[in-house]
Short mmCIF file of C-alpha atoms and ligand atoms in Angstrom, two decimals:
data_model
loop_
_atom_site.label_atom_id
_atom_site.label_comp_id
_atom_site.label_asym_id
_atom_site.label_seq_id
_atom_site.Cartn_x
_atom_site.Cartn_y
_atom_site.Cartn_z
CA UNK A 1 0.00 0.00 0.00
CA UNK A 2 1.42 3.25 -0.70
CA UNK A 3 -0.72 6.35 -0.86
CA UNK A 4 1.35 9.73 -1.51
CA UNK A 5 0.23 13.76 -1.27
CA UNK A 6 1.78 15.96 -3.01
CA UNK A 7 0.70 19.57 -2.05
CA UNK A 8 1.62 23.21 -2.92
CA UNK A 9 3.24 24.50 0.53
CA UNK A 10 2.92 28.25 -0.31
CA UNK A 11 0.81 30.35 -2.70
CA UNK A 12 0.38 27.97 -5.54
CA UNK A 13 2.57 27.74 -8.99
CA UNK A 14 5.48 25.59 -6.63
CA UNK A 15 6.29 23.63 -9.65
CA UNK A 16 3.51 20.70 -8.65
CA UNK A 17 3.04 19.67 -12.05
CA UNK A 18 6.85 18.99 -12.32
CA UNK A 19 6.90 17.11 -9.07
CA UNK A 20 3.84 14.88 -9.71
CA UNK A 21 5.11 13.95 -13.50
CA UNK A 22 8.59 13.04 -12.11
CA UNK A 23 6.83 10.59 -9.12
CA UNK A 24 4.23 9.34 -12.08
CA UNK A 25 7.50 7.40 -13.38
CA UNK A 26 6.83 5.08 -10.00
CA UNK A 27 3.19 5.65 -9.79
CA UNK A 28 -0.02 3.31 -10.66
CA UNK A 29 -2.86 6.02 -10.25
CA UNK A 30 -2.46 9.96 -9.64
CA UNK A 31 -5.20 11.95 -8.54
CA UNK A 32 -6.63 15.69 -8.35
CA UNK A 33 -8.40 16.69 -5.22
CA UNK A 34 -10.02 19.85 -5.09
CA UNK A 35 -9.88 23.18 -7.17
CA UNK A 36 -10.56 23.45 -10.94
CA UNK A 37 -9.49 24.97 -14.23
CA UNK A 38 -7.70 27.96 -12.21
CA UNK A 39 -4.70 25.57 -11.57
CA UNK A 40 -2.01 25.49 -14.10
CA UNK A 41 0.29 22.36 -13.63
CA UNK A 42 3.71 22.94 -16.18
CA UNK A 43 5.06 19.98 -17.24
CA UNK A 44 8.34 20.24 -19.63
CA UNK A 45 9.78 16.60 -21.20
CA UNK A 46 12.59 17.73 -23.56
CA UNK A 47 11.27 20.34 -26.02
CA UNK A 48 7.69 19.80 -25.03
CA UNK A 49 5.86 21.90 -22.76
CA UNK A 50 2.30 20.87 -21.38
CA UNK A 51 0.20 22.98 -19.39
CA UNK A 52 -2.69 20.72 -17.25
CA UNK A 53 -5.60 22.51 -15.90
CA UNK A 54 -8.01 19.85 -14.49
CA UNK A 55 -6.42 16.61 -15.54
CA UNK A 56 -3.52 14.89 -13.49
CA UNK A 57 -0.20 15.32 -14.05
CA UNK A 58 0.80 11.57 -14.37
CA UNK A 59 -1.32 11.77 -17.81
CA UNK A 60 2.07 11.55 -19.94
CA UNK A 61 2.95 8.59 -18.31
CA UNK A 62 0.92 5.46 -20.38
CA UNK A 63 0.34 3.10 -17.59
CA UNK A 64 -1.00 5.87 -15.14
CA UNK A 65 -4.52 6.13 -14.65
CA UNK A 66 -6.05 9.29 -13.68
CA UNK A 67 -8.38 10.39 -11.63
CA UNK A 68 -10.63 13.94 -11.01
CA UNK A 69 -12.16 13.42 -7.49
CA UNK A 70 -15.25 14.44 -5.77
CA UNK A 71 -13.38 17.48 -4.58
CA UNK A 72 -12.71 19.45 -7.55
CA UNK A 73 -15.04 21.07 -9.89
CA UNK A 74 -15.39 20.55 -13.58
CA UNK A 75 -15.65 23.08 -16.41
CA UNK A 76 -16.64 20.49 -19.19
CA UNK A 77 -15.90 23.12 -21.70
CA UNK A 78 -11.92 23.65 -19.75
CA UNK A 79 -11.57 19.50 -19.31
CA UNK A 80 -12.95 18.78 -23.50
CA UNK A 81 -10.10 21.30 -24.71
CA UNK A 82 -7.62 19.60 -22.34
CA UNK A 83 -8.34 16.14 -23.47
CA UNK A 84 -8.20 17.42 -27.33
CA UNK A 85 -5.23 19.19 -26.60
CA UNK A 86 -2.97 16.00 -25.11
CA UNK A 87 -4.88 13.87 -28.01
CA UNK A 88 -3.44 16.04 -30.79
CA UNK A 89 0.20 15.32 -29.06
CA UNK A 90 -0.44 11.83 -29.34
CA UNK A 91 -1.59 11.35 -25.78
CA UNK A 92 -4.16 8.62 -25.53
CA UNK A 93 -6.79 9.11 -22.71
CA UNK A 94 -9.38 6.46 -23.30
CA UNK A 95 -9.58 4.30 -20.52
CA UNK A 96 -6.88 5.94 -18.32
CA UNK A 97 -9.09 8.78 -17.12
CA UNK A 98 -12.16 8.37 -14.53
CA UNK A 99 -13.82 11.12 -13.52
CA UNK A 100 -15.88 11.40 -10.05
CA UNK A 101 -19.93 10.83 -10.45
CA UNK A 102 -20.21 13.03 -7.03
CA UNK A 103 -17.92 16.18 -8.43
CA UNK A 104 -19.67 19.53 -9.21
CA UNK A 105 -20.01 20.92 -12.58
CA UNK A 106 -18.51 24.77 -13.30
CA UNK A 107 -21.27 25.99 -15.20
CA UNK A 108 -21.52 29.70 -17.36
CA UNK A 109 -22.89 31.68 -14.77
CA UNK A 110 -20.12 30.69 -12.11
CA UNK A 111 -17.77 32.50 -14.31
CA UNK A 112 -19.45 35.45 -15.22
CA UNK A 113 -20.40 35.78 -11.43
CA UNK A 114 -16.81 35.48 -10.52
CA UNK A 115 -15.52 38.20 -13.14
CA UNK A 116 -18.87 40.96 -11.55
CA UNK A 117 -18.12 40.12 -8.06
CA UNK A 118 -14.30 40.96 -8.47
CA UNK A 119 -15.52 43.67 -10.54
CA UNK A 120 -17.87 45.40 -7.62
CA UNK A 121 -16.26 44.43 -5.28
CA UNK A 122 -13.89 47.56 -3.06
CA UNK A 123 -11.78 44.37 -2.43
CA UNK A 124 -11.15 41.92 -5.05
CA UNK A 125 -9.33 38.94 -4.45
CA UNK A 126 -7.88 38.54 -7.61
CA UNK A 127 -9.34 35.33 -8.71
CA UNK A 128 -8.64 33.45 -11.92
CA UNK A 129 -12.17 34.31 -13.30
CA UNK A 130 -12.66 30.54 -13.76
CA UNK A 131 -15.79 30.26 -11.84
CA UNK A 132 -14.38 28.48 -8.93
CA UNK A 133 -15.78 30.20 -6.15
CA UNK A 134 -19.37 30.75 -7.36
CA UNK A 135 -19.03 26.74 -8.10
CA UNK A 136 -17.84 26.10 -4.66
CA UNK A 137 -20.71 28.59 -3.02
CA UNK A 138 -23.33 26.44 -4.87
CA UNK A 139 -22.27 23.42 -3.44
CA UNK A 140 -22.35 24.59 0.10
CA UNK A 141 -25.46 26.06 -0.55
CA UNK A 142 -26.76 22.49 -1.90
CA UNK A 143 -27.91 23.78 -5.12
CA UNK A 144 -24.58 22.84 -6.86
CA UNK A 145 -25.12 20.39 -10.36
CA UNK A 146 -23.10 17.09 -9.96
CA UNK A 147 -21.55 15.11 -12.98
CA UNK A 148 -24.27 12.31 -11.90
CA UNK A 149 -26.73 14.71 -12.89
CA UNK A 150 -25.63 14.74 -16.37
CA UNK A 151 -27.02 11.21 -15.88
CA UNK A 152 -30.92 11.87 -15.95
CA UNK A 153 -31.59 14.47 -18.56
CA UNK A 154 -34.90 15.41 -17.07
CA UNK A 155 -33.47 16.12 -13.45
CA UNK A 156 -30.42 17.85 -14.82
CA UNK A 157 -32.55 20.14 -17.26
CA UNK A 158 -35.01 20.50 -14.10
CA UNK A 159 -31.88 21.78 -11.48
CA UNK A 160 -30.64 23.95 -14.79
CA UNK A 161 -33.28 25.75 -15.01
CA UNK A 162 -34.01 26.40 -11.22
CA UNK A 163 -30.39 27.94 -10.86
CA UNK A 164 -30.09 30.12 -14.01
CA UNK A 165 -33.61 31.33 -12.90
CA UNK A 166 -31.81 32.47 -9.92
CA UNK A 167 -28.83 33.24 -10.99
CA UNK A 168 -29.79 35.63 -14.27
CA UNK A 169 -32.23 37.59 -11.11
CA UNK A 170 -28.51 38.02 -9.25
CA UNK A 171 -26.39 38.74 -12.73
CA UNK A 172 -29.55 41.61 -13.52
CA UNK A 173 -30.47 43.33 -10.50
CA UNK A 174 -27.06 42.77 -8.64
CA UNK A 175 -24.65 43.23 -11.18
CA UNK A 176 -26.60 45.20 -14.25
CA UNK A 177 -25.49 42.40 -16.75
CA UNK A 178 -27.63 40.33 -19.73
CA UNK A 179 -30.05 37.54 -19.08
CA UNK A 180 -28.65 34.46 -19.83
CA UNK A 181 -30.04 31.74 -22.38
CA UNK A 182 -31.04 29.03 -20.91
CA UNK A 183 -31.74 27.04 -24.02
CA UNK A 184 -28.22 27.29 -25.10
CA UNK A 185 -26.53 26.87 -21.52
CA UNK A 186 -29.55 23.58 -21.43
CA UNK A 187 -28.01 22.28 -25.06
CA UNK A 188 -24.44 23.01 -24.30
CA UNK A 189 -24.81 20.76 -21.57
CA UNK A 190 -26.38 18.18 -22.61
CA UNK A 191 -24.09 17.63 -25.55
CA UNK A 192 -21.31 17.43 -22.98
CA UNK A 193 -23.07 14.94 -21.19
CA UNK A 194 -22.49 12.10 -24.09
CA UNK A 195 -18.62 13.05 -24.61
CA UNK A 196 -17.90 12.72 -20.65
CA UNK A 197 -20.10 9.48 -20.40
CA UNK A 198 -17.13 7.54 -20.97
CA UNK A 199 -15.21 8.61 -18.03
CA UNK A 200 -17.31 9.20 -15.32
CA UNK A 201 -17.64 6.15 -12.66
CA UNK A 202 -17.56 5.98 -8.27
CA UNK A 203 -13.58 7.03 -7.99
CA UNK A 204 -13.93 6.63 -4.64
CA UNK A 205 -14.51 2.87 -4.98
CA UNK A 206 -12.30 2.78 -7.41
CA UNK A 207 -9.40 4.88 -5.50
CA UNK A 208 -9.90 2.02 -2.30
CA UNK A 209 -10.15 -0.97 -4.26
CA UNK A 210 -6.87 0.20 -5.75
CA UNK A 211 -5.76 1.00 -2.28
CA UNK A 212 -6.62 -2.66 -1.06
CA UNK A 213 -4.89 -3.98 -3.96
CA UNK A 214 -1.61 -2.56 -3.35
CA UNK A 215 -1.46 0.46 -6.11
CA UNK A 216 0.88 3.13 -5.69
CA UNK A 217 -1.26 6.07 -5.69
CA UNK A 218 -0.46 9.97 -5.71
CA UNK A 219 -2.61 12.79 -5.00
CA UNK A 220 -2.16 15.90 -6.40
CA UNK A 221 -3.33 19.36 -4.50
CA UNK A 222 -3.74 22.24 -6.41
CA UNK A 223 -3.17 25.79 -5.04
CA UNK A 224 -1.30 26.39 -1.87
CA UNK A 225 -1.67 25.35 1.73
CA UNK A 226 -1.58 29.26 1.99
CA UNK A 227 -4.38 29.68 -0.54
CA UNK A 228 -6.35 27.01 1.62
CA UNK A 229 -9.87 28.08 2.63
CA UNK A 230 -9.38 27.16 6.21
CA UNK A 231 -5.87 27.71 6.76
CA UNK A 232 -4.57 30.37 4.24
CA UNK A 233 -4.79 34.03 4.17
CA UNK A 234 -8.43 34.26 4.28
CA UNK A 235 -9.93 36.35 2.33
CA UNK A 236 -7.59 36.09 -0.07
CA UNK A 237 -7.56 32.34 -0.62
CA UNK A 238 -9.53 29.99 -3.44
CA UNK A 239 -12.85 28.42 -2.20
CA UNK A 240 -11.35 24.41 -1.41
CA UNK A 241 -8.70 23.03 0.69
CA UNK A 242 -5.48 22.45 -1.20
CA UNK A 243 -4.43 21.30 2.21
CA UNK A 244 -3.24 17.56 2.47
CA UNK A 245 -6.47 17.04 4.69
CA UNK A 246 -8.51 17.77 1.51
CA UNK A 247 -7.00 15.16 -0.13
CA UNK A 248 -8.85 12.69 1.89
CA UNK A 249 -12.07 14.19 1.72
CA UNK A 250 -11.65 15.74 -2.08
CA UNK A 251 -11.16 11.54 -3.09
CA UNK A 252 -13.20 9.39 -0.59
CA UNK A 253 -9.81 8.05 1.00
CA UNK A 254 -9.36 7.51 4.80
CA UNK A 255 -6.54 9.48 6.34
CA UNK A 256 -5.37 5.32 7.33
CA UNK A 257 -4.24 5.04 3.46
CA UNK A 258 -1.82 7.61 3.48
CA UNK A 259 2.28 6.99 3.98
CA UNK A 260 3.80 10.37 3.04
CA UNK A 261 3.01 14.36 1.85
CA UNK A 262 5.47 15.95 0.07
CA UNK A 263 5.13 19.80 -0.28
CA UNK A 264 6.24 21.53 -2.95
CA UNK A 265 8.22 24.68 -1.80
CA UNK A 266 9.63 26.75 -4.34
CA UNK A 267 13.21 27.81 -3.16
CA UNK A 268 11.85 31.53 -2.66
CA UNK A 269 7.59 32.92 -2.88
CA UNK A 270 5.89 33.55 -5.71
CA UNK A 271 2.25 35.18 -5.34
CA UNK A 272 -0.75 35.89 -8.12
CA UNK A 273 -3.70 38.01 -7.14
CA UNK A 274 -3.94 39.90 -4.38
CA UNK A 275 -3.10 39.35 -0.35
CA UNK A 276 -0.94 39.79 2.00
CA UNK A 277 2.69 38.72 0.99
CA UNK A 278 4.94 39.63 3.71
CA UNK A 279 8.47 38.62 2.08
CA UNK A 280 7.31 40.34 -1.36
CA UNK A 281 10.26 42.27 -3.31
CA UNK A 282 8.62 45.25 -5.43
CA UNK A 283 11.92 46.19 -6.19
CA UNK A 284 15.13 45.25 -8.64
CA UNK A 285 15.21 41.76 -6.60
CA UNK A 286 12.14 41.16 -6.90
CA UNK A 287 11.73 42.26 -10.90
CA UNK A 288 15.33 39.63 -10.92
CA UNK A 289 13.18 36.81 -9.69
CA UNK A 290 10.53 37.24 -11.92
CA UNK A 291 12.63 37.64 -15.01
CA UNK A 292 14.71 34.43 -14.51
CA UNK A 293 12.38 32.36 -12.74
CA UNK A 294 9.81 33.29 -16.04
CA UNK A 295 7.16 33.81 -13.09
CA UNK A 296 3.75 33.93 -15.30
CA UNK A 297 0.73 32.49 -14.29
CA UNK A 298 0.04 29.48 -16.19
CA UNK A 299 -3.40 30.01 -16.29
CA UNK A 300 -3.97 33.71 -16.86
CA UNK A 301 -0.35 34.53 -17.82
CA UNK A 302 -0.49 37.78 -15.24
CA UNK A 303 2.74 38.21 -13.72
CA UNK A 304 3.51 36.89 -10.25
CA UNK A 305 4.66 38.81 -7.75
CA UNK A 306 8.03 37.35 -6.07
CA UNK A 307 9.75 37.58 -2.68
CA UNK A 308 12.30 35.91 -1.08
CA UNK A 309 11.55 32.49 1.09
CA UNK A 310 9.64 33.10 3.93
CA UNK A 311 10.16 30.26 6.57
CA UNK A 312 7.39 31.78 9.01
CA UNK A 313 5.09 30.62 6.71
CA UNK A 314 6.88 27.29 5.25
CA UNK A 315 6.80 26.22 9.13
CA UNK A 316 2.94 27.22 9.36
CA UNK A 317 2.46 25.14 6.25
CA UNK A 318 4.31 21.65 7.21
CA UNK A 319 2.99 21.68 10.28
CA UNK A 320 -1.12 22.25 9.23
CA UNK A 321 -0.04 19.34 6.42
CA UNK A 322 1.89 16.91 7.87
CA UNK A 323 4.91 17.43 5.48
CA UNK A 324 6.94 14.58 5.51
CA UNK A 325 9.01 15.36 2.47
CA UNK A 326 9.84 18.65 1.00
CA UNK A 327 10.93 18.65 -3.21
CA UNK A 328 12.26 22.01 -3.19
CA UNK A 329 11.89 23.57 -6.79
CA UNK A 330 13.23 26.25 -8.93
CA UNK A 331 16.72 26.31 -7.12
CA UNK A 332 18.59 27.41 -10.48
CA UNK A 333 16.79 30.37 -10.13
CA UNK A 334 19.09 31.51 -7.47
CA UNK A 335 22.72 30.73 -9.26
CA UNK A 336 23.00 34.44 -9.70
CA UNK A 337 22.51 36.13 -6.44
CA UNK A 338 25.45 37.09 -4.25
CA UNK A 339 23.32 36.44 -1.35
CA UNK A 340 19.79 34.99 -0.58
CA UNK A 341 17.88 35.81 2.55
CA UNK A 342 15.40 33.98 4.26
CA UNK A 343 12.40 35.37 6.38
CA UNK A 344 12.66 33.67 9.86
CA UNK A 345 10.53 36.02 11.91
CA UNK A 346 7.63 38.30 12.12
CA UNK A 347 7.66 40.97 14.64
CA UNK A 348 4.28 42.90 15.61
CA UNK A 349 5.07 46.28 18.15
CA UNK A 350 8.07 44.63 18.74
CA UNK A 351 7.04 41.22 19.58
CA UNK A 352 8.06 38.36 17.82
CA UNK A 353 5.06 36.68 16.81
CA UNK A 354 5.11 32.65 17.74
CA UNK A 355 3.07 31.23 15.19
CA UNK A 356 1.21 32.18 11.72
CA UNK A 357 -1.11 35.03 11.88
CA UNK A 358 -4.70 34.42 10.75
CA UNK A 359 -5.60 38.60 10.43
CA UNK A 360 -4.74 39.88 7.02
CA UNK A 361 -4.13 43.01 8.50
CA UNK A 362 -1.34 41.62 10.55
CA UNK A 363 0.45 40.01 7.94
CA UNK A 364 0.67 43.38 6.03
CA UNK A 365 2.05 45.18 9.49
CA UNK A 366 4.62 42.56 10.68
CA UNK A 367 8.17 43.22 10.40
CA UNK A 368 10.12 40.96 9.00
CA UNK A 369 13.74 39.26 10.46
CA UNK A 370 15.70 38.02 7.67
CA UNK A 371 18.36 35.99 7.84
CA UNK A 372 21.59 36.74 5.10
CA UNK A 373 22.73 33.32 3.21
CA UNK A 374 26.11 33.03 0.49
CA UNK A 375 24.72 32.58 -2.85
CA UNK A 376 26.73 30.49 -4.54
CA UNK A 377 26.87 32.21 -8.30
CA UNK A 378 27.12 29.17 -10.13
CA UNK A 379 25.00 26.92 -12.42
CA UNK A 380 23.56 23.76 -10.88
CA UNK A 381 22.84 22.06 -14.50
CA UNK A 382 23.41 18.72 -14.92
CA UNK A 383 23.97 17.70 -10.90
CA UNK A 384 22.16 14.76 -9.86
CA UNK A 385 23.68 13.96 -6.19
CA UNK A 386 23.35 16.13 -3.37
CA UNK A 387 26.88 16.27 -2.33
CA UNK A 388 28.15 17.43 -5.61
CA UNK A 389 26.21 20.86 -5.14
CA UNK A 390 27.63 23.88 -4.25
CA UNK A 391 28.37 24.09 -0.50
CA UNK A 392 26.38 27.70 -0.39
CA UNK A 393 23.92 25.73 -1.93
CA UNK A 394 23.48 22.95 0.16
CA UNK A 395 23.75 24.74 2.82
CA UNK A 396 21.01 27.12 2.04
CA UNK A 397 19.00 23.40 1.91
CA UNK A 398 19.78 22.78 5.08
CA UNK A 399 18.64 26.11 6.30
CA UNK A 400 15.20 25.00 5.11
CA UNK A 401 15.17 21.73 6.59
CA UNK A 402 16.22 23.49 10.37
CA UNK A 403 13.13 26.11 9.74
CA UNK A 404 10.41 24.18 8.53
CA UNK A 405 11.30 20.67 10.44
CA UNK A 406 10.93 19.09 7.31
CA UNK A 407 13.41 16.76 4.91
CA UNK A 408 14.49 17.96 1.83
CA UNK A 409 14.05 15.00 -0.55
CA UNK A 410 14.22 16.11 -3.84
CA UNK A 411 16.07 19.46 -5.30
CA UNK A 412 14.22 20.61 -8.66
CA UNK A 413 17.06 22.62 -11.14
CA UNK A 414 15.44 22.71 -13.97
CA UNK A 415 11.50 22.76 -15.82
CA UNK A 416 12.50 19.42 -16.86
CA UNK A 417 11.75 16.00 -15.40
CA UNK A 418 14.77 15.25 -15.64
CA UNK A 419 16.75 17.89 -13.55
CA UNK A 420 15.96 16.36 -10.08
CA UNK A 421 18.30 15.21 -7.22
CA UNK A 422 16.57 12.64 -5.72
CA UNK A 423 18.08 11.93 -1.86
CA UNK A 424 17.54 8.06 -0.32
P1 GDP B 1 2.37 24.30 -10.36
O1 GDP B 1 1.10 25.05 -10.56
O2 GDP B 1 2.74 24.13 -8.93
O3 GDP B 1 2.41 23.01 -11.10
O4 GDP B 1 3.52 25.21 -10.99
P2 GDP B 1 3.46 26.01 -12.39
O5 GDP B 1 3.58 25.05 -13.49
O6 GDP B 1 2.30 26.95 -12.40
O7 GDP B 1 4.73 26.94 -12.25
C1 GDP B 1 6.00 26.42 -12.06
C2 GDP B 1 6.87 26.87 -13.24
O8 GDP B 1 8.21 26.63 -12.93
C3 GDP B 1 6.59 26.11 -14.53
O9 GDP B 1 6.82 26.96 -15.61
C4 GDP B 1 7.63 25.00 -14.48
O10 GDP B 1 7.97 24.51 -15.77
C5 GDP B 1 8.78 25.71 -13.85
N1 GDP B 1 9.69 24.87 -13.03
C6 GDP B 1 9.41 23.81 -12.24
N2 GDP B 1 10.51 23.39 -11.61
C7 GDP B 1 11.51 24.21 -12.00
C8 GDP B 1 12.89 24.31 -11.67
O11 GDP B 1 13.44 23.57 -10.85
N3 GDP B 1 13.60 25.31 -12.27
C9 GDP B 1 13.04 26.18 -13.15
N4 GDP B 1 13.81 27.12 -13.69
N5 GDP B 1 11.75 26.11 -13.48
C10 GDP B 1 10.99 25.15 -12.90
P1 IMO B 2 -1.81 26.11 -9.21
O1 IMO B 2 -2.49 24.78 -9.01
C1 IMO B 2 -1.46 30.26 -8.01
C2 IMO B 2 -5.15 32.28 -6.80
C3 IMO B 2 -5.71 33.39 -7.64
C4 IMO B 2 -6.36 34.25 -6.57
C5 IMO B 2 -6.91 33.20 -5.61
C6 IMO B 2 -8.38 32.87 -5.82
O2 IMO B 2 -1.33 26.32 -10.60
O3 IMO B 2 -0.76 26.30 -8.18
P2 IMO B 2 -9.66 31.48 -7.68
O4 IMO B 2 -9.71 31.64 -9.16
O5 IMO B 2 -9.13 30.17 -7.22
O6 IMO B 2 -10.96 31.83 -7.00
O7 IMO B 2 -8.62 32.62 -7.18
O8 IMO B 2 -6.13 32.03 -5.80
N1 IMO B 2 -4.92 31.00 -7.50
C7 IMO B 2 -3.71 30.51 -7.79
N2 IMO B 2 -2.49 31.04 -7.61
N3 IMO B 2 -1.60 29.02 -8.52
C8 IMO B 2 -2.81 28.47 -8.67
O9 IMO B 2 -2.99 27.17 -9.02
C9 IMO B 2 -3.95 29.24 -8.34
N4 IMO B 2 -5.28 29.02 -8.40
C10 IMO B 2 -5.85 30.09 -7.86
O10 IMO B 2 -4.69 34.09 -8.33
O11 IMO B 2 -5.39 34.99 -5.88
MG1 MG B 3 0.41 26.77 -11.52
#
């Protein structure tokens, strides 16, 4: 039995999709958990880049099946592209992807409430405009539409038409847009409905039959623990819990089936949309980060705004997921620094703070401690053993491991699968 989660340990874009693909080469089954079509999962095999927005990153990887869980929510339009996109490279999907009867479907209206809410809004979050947190709101409100649904035309069209009812009264007297159609939203949908057939099945089952039978099995978090509903820096998080506790409830696993989480922790902090950021460089550093690191969403392409690594945070984030394993990416990115610093303290009226804060407002008062590290001005291409890195380097490493209580595992140097030290 061997049951893996691999989750984003600050504010999303770690390098995931990197870190899942590499694992896939060792893996049975990968599976999503929660969020939608606002993740962006890079993965880069030679001269081949492939961005993944809903479906798992072991996809590449022929013998891995995949699976989208209960947790996440579906844009059928988002997931039909993404399976015609990895068909036209070659990429056969049939029978390797199952997708979860009880997940909830993004649907037109979730996106165009997303984009007038951020719109109206005094304080907008700075979503994706993917629909996820409409989606999310509808399923805590039990009036979300599952993928079973698609199931029973006449219930479907029935629940259909009871939301966009509602929903085109919100769009028009809330946010002064058009009525919808409903006969083309009804059609759309339905059309879908015979193109996922195929896929959809109880993953659950499935995920704890394979669990039973041995199966190595990752799951793959989207976001951030520090995007997390519950734990991140609410209001400025996404609407699901990229948390490795989500995992188990996103997938219908038991917290008993799993061995090890791995965060992902990029080797500084990369934020998109708006929130506090406490280690956030708005100056030359910061512009350096961006330019070398190529730090663009994935999704939206809006640049990301970088800082150096802030182990207040990292700390906060192994401990509310159970780290077990960090794969530390994007390392290269630092060759050309003559020093690095690390955030190892916040400090609030002249008190250092002794944990996380939860109040937004905090985060953007607290003074920061840094600690000053040796860069070590030298490229890290083509190392594959720990030892034969830089000592600045591996010493910065073991900085991390002291402040966040965590292993390093595996050192990322490169977009490419292959560029990974992998430490017994
Ligand atoms: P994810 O959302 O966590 O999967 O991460 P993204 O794909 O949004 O962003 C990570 C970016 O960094 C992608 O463009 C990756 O190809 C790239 N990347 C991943 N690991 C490394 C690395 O070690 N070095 C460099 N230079 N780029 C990396
Ligand atoms: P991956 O999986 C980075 C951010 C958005 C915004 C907030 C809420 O690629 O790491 P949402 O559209 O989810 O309601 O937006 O969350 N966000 C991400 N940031 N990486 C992501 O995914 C993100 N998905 C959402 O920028 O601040
Ligand atoms: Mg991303």
């Amino acid at each position: 039995m061997s049951v893996t989660i691999i989750v984003g340990a600050q504010w999303g874009d770690e390098g995931k999709g990197k870190i899942v693909d590499l694992l896939s080469q060792q893996a049975d089954i990968v599976a999503r958990y929660q969020g939608g079509a606002n993740a962006g999962h890079t993965l880069v095999i030679g001269d081949k880049k492939y961005v993944l927005h809903l479906i798992p990153s072991g996809i590449l990887h022929g013998n891995v099946q995949c699976v989208i869980g209960n947790g996440v929510v579906i844009d059928p339009a988002a997931l039909m592209e993404e399976i015609a996109m990895l068909e036209s490279h070659g990429i056969n999907i049939q029978g390797r992807l199952f997708i979860s009867h009880r997940a909830h479907l993004i649907m037109p209206y979730h996106k165009l409430l997303d984009t007038a809410r951020e719109k109206a809004t005094g304080a907008p979050v700075g979503t994706t405009g993917r629909g996820i947190g409409p989606a999310y709101i509808d399923k805590a409100n039990r009036s979300g539409i599952r993928i079973v649904d698609l199931l029973d035309r006449h219930q479907f069209v029935e629940k259909l038409r009871a939301n966009i009812a509602e929903k085109n009264t919100l769009l028009q007297k809330l946010y002064g847009q058009d009525e919808l159609d409903v006969e083309k939203i009804v059609s759309d949908y339905l059309s879908f409905d015979t193109r996922i057939d195929p896929y959809i099945t109880d993953t659950a089952l499935f995920l704890n039959d394979a669990v039973q039978n041995g199966k190595r099995i990752l799951l793959e978090g989207a976001q951030g623990a520090l995007l997390d509903m519950d734990h991140g820096t609410y209001p400025f998080v996404t609407s699901s819990n990229p948390t490795s506790g989500g995992a188990c409830t996103g997938l219908g696993l038991p917290p008993t089936a799993v061995q090890r989480i791995i965060g992902v922790v990029k080797a500084y902090s990369t934020r998109v949309g708006n929130g506090p950021f406490p280690t956030e460089l708005t100056d030359a550093t910061g512009e350096k980060l961006r330019a070398i690191g190529q730090e663009f969403g994935a999704t939206t392409g809006r640049p990301r705004r970088c800082g150096w690594l802030d182990a207040v945070a990292l700390r906060y984030s192994a401990i509310v997921n159970g780290i077990t394993d960090i794969a530390l990416t994007k390392m290269d990115v630092l060759n050309d620094f003559d020093e690095l610093q690390i955030c190892t303290g916040y400090v609030l009226n002249g008190k250092r703070l002794k944990t996380f804060p939860a109040d937004c407002a905090v985060l953007e008062r607290v003074e920061l401690e840094y600690e000053t590290l040796k860069g070590w001005n030298t490229s890290l291409a083509g190392i594959r053993n720990f030892a034969d890195l830089p000592q600045a380097a591996q010493t910065y490493i073991q900085r991390i491991e002291e402040l966040s209580g965590a292993r390093v595992s595996y050192v990322s140097t490169s977009p490419d699968r292959d560029d990974t030290i992998i430490r017994q």
